[in-house]
Amino acid sequence: MKMPDAKTELYSLKSKRVWVAGHRGMVGSALVRRLESEDCEILCVEREVLDLCNQDAVNTWMGKEKPDAVFLAAATVGGIHANRSRPADFIYNNLSIETNIIHAAWKNDVGKLMFLGSSCIYPRLAPQPMREEDLMGGPLEPTNQWYAIAKIAGILHVQAVRRQY
């Protein structure tokens, strides 16, 4: 599966409102630290304030806050035990979070959205180093397949929105 070519010009964050969804996680907090050196306003919202699994709430928040760019780093994550014992939570929460944010970003005319994948979206026995073409080229690692499927669905959702709109 080959990803569509992205535009090569840089997207300036200068004076932009940038939402980091998942700002307390490992990747999201690193993004916030990096963005602090940019001339932009960083938007963060706690999960106690905004339920990312609620489409109406996400759309309302995004319509009110009007981010220019979104980094989608929010996800339900965990180790092998969590993935094995809570597969329904992993697929439902992650599909909901990404679908709600991607749809609300489109609906609210967000200029740029960065959806983050994961190495687990590649086949369990993918050749090393992994290449984009290896995506969906074999069975996933069974211990985290629910998380991986949600991430793959998110990639396809972003591609579909880009293609249609």
PDB file of C-alpha atoms in Angstrom:
ATOM      1  CA  MET A   1       0.000   0.000   0.000  1.00  0.00           C
ATOM      2  CA  LYS A   2       1.647   3.209  -1.144  1.00  0.00           C
ATOM      3  CA  MET A   3       0.806   6.460   0.602  1.00  0.00           C
ATOM      4  CA  PRO A   4      -0.262   9.343  -1.637  1.00  0.00           C
ATOM      5  CA  ASP A   5       2.374  11.964  -2.262  1.00  0.00           C
ATOM      6  CA  ALA A   6       2.206  14.841   0.196  1.00  0.00           C
ATOM      7  CA  LYS A   7       2.870  18.399  -0.836  1.00  0.00           C
ATOM      8  CA  THR A   8       6.548  19.161  -0.461  1.00  0.00           C
ATOM      9  CA  GLU A   9       6.289  22.761   0.687  1.00  0.00           C
ATOM     10  CA  LEU A  10       6.625  23.400   4.394  1.00  0.00           C
ATOM     11  CA  TYR A  11       3.562  24.344   6.398  1.00  0.00           C
ATOM     12  CA  SER A  12       4.357  27.309   8.598  1.00  0.00           C
ATOM     13  CA  LEU A  13       3.059  27.170  12.159  1.00  0.00           C
ATOM     14  CA  LYS A  14       3.798  30.878  12.671  1.00  0.00           C
ATOM     15  CA  SER A  15       0.879  32.515  14.486  1.00  0.00           C
ATOM     16  CA  LYS A  16      -1.213  29.334  14.119  1.00  0.00           C
ATOM     17  CA  ARG A  17      -3.397  27.656  16.723  1.00  0.00           C
ATOM     18  CA  VAL A  18      -2.105  24.083  16.973  1.00  0.00           C
ATOM     19  CA  TRP A  19      -4.016  21.359  18.825  1.00  0.00           C
ATOM     20  CA  VAL A  20      -2.019  18.415  20.122  1.00  0.00           C
ATOM     21  CA  ALA A  21      -4.651  15.757  20.815  1.00  0.00           C
ATOM     22  CA  GLY A  22      -3.036  13.357  23.270  1.00  0.00           C
ATOM     23  CA  HIS A  23      -0.687  15.951  24.750  1.00  0.00           C
ATOM     24  CA  ARG A  24      -0.062  13.929  27.942  1.00  0.00           C
ATOM     25  CA  GLY A  25       1.155  10.780  26.180  1.00  0.00           C
ATOM     26  CA  MET A  26       4.721   9.916  25.256  1.00  0.00           C
ATOM     27  CA  VAL A  27       4.527  11.199  21.662  1.00  0.00           C
ATOM     28  CA  GLY A  28       2.075  14.024  22.359  1.00  0.00           C
ATOM     29  CA  SER A  29       4.158  15.457  25.197  1.00  0.00           C
ATOM     30  CA  ALA A  30       7.267  15.339  22.972  1.00  0.00           C
ATOM     31  CA  LEU A  31       5.312  17.206  20.281  1.00  0.00           C
ATOM     32  CA  VAL A  32       4.280  19.864  22.798  1.00  0.00           C
ATOM     33  CA  ARG A  33       7.905  20.309  23.909  1.00  0.00           C
ATOM     34  CA  ARG A  34       9.007  20.670  20.280  1.00  0.00           C
ATOM     35  CA  LEU A  35       6.183  23.045  19.392  1.00  0.00           C
ATOM     36  CA  GLU A  36       7.139  25.319  22.300  1.00  0.00           C
ATOM     37  CA  SER A  37      10.064  26.495  20.151  1.00  0.00           C
ATOM     38  CA  GLU A  38       7.681  27.526  17.342  1.00  0.00           C
ATOM     39  CA  ASP A  39       5.830  30.817  17.105  1.00  0.00           C
ATOM     40  CA  CYS A  40       2.402  29.210  17.552  1.00  0.00           C
ATOM     41  CA  GLU A  41      -0.314  28.855  20.159  1.00  0.00           C
ATOM     42  CA  ILE A  42      -0.454  25.294  21.477  1.00  0.00           C
ATOM     43  CA  LEU A  43      -3.933  24.036  22.323  1.00  0.00           C
ATOM     44  CA  CYS A  44      -4.315  21.192  24.813  1.00  0.00           C
ATOM     45  CA  VAL A  45      -7.445  19.867  26.434  1.00  0.00           C
ATOM     46  CA  GLU A  46      -7.685  17.352  29.263  1.00  0.00           C
ATOM     47  CA  ARG A  47      -9.722  14.172  28.828  1.00  0.00           C
ATOM     48  CA  GLU A  48     -11.818  15.220  31.841  1.00  0.00           C
ATOM     49  CA  VAL A  49     -12.899  18.270  29.809  1.00  0.00           C
ATOM     50  CA  LEU A  50     -13.270  16.686  26.350  1.00  0.00           C
ATOM     51  CA  ASP A  51     -14.306  13.086  25.677  1.00  0.00           C
ATOM     52  CA  LEU A  52     -12.612  12.297  22.372  1.00  0.00           C
ATOM     53  CA  CYS A  53     -14.984   9.333  21.910  1.00  0.00           C
ATOM     54  CA  ASN A  54     -17.934  11.752  21.695  1.00  0.00           C
ATOM     55  CA  GLN A  55     -18.320  13.166  18.157  1.00  0.00           C
ATOM     56  CA  ASP A  56     -20.596  16.039  19.173  1.00  0.00           C
ATOM     57  CA  ALA A  57     -18.248  17.107  21.953  1.00  0.00           C
ATOM     58  CA  VAL A  58     -15.177  16.985  19.673  1.00  0.00           C
ATOM     59  CA  ASN A  59     -16.938  18.927  16.924  1.00  0.00           C
ATOM     60  CA  THR A  60     -18.238  21.545  19.371  1.00  0.00           C
ATOM     61  CA  TRP A  61     -14.816  21.978  20.993  1.00  0.00           C
ATOM     62  CA  MET A  62     -13.048  22.241  17.647  1.00  0.00           C
ATOM     63  CA  GLY A  63     -15.644  24.712  16.357  1.00  0.00           C
ATOM     64  CA  LYS A  64     -15.121  26.871  19.425  1.00  0.00           C
ATOM     65  CA  GLU A  65     -11.311  26.661  19.609  1.00  0.00           C
ATOM     66  CA  LYS A  66     -10.728  26.805  15.831  1.00  0.00           C
ATOM     67  CA  PRO A  67      -7.319  25.135  15.525  1.00  0.00           C
ATOM     68  CA  ASP A  68      -5.418  25.785  12.304  1.00  0.00           C
ATOM     69  CA  ALA A  69      -3.514  22.505  12.621  1.00  0.00           C
ATOM     70  CA  VAL A  70      -4.029  19.261  14.542  1.00  0.00           C
ATOM     71  CA  PHE A  71      -1.521  16.631  15.619  1.00  0.00           C
ATOM     72  CA  LEU A  72      -3.545  13.493  16.332  1.00  0.00           C
ATOM     73  CA  ALA A  73      -1.451  11.643  18.926  1.00  0.00           C
ATOM     74  CA  ALA A  74      -4.372  10.638  21.171  1.00  0.00           C
ATOM     75  CA  ALA A  75      -5.013   6.922  21.589  1.00  0.00           C
ATOM     76  CA  THR A  76      -5.835   4.189  24.054  1.00  0.00           C
ATOM     77  CA  VAL A  77      -2.507   2.436  24.510  1.00  0.00           C
ATOM     78  CA  GLY A  78      -1.031  -0.240  26.725  1.00  0.00           C
ATOM     79  CA  GLY A  79       1.264  -3.201  26.877  1.00  0.00           C
ATOM     80  CA  ILE A  80       0.735  -6.798  25.852  1.00  0.00           C
ATOM     81  CA  HIS A  81      -1.473  -7.600  28.869  1.00  0.00           C
ATOM     82  CA  ALA A  82      -3.739  -4.584  28.264  1.00  0.00           C
ATOM     83  CA  ASN A  83      -4.052  -5.442  24.561  1.00  0.00           C
ATOM     84  CA  ARG A  84      -4.915  -9.068  25.345  1.00  0.00           C
ATOM     85  CA  SER A  85      -7.383  -8.324  28.135  1.00  0.00           C
ATOM     86  CA  ARG A  86      -9.142  -5.275  26.623  1.00  0.00           C
ATOM     87  CA  PRO A  87      -9.306  -5.805  22.833  1.00  0.00           C
ATOM     88  CA  ALA A  88     -12.783  -4.266  22.502  1.00  0.00           C
ATOM     89  CA  ASP A  89     -11.675  -1.128  24.358  1.00  0.00           C
ATOM     90  CA  PHE A  90      -8.632  -0.781  22.137  1.00  0.00           C
ATOM     91  CA  ILE A  91     -10.455  -1.038  18.822  1.00  0.00           C
ATOM     92  CA  TYR A  92     -13.548   0.950  19.863  1.00  0.00           C
ATOM     93  CA  ASN A  93     -11.727   3.792  21.630  1.00  0.00           C
ATOM     94  CA  ASN A  94      -9.092   4.214  18.950  1.00  0.00           C
ATOM     95  CA  LEU A  95     -11.549   4.076  16.050  1.00  0.00           C
ATOM     96  CA  SER A  96     -13.793   6.575  17.868  1.00  0.00           C
ATOM     97  CA  ILE A  97     -10.999   8.992  18.775  1.00  0.00           C
ATOM     98  CA  GLU A  98      -9.481   9.132  15.316  1.00  0.00           C
ATOM     99  CA  THR A  99     -12.797   9.167  13.449  1.00  0.00           C
ATOM    100  CA  ASN A 100     -14.160  11.967  15.621  1.00  0.00           C
ATOM    101  CA  ILE A 101     -11.064  14.144  15.321  1.00  0.00           C
ATOM    102  CA  ILE A 102     -10.537  13.567  11.587  1.00  0.00           C
ATOM    103  CA  HIS A 103     -14.202  14.265  10.809  1.00  0.00           C
ATOM    104  CA  ALA A 104     -14.352  17.361  13.040  1.00  0.00           C
ATOM    105  CA  ALA A 105     -11.123  18.673  11.487  1.00  0.00           C
ATOM    106  CA  TRP A 106     -12.660  18.372   8.028  1.00  0.00           C
ATOM    107  CA  LYS A 107     -15.996  19.831   9.159  1.00  0.00           C
ATOM    108  CA  ASN A 108     -14.261  22.792  10.819  1.00  0.00           C
ATOM    109  CA  ASP A 109     -11.882  23.553   7.922  1.00  0.00           C
ATOM    110  CA  VAL A 110      -8.659  22.754   9.780  1.00  0.00           C
ATOM    111  CA  GLY A 111      -5.755  23.581   7.456  1.00  0.00           C
ATOM    112  CA  LYS A 112      -3.477  20.643   8.344  1.00  0.00           C
ATOM    113  CA  LEU A 113      -3.929  17.376  10.201  1.00  0.00           C
ATOM    114  CA  MET A 114      -1.084  15.030  11.119  1.00  0.00           C
ATOM    115  CA  PHE A 115      -2.307  11.513  11.915  1.00  0.00           C
ATOM    116  CA  LEU A 116       0.318   9.413  13.661  1.00  0.00           C
ATOM    117  CA  GLY A 117       0.662   5.729  12.874  1.00  0.00           C
ATOM    118  CA  SER A 118       2.673   3.107  14.724  1.00  0.00           C
ATOM    119  CA  SER A 119       5.181   0.436  13.824  1.00  0.00           C
ATOM    120  CA  CYS A 120       2.616  -2.193  14.875  1.00  0.00           C
ATOM    121  CA  ILE A 121       0.553  -1.444  11.744  1.00  0.00           C
ATOM    122  CA  TYR A 122       3.106  -3.402   9.724  1.00  0.00           C
ATOM    123  CA  PRO A 123       2.993  -7.193   9.398  1.00  0.00           C
ATOM    124  CA  ARG A 124       4.448  -9.180  12.251  1.00  0.00           C
ATOM    125  CA  LEU A 125       7.224 -10.486  10.012  1.00  0.00           C
ATOM    126  CA  ALA A 126       7.750  -7.372   7.893  1.00  0.00           C
ATOM    127  CA  PRO A 127      11.188  -7.140   6.303  1.00  0.00           C
ATOM    128  CA  GLN A 128      13.603  -4.815   8.055  1.00  0.00           C
ATOM    129  CA  PRO A 129      13.891  -1.962   7.623  1.00  0.00           C
ATOM    130  CA  MET A 130      10.147  -1.589   7.085  1.00  0.00           C
ATOM    131  CA  ARG A 131       8.955   0.310   4.007  1.00  0.00           C
ATOM    132  CA  GLU A 132       5.573   1.872   3.319  1.00  0.00           C
ATOM    133  CA  GLU A 133       4.973  -0.760   0.644  1.00  0.00           C
ATOM    134  CA  ASP A 134       5.094  -3.452   3.358  1.00  0.00           C
ATOM    135  CA  LEU A 135       1.908  -2.132   5.003  1.00  0.00           C
ATOM    136  CA  MET A 136      -0.893  -4.737   4.865  1.00  0.00           C
ATOM    137  CA  GLY A 137       1.518  -7.259   3.357  1.00  0.00           C
ATOM    138  CA  GLY A 138       0.923  -9.992   5.916  1.00  0.00           C
ATOM    139  CA  PRO A 139      -0.631 -10.906   9.267  1.00  0.00           C
ATOM    140  CA  LEU A 140      -0.375  -8.448  12.153  1.00  0.00           C
ATOM    141  CA  GLU A 141       1.104  -9.255  15.546  1.00  0.00           C
ATOM    142  CA  PRO A 142      -1.847 -10.949  17.339  1.00  0.00           C
ATOM    143  CA  THR A 143      -1.137  -9.289  20.698  1.00  0.00           C
ATOM    144  CA  ASN A 144      -1.881  -5.795  19.384  1.00  0.00           C
ATOM    145  CA  GLN A 145      -3.920  -6.369  16.237  1.00  0.00           C
ATOM    146  CA  TRP A 146      -6.928  -4.391  17.531  1.00  0.00           C
ATOM    147  CA  TYR A 147      -4.827  -1.284  18.050  1.00  0.00           C
ATOM    148  CA  ALA A 148      -3.109  -1.830  14.690  1.00  0.00           C
ATOM    149  CA  ILE A 149      -6.378  -2.246  12.772  1.00  0.00           C
ATOM    150  CA  ALA A 150      -7.691   1.006  14.253  1.00  0.00           C
ATOM    151  CA  LYS A 151      -4.506   2.811  13.201  1.00  0.00           C
ATOM    152  CA  ILE A 152      -4.709   1.398   9.663  1.00  0.00           C
ATOM    153  CA  ALA A 153      -8.351   2.500   9.494  1.00  0.00           C
ATOM    154  CA  GLY A 154      -7.257   6.002  10.535  1.00  0.00           C
ATOM    155  CA  ILE A 155      -4.690   6.156   7.732  1.00  0.00           C
ATOM    156  CA  LEU A 156      -7.335   5.101   5.216  1.00  0.00           C
ATOM    157  CA  HIS A 157      -9.817   7.596   6.667  1.00  0.00           C
ATOM    158  CA  VAL A 158      -7.353  10.461   6.164  1.00  0.00           C
ATOM    159  CA  GLN A 159      -6.690   9.279   2.602  1.00  0.00           C
ATOM    160  CA  ALA A 160     -10.418   9.090   1.894  1.00  0.00           C
ATOM    161  CA  VAL A 161     -11.039  12.615   3.197  1.00  0.00           C
ATOM    162  CA  ARG A 162      -8.110  13.933   1.153  1.00  0.00           C
ATOM    163  CA  ARG A 163      -9.386  12.164  -1.979  1.00  0.00           C
ATOM    164  CA  GLN A 164     -13.036  13.199  -1.602  1.00  0.00           C
ATOM    165  CA  TYR A 165     -12.556  16.761  -0.332  1.00  0.00           C
TER     166      TYR A 165
END
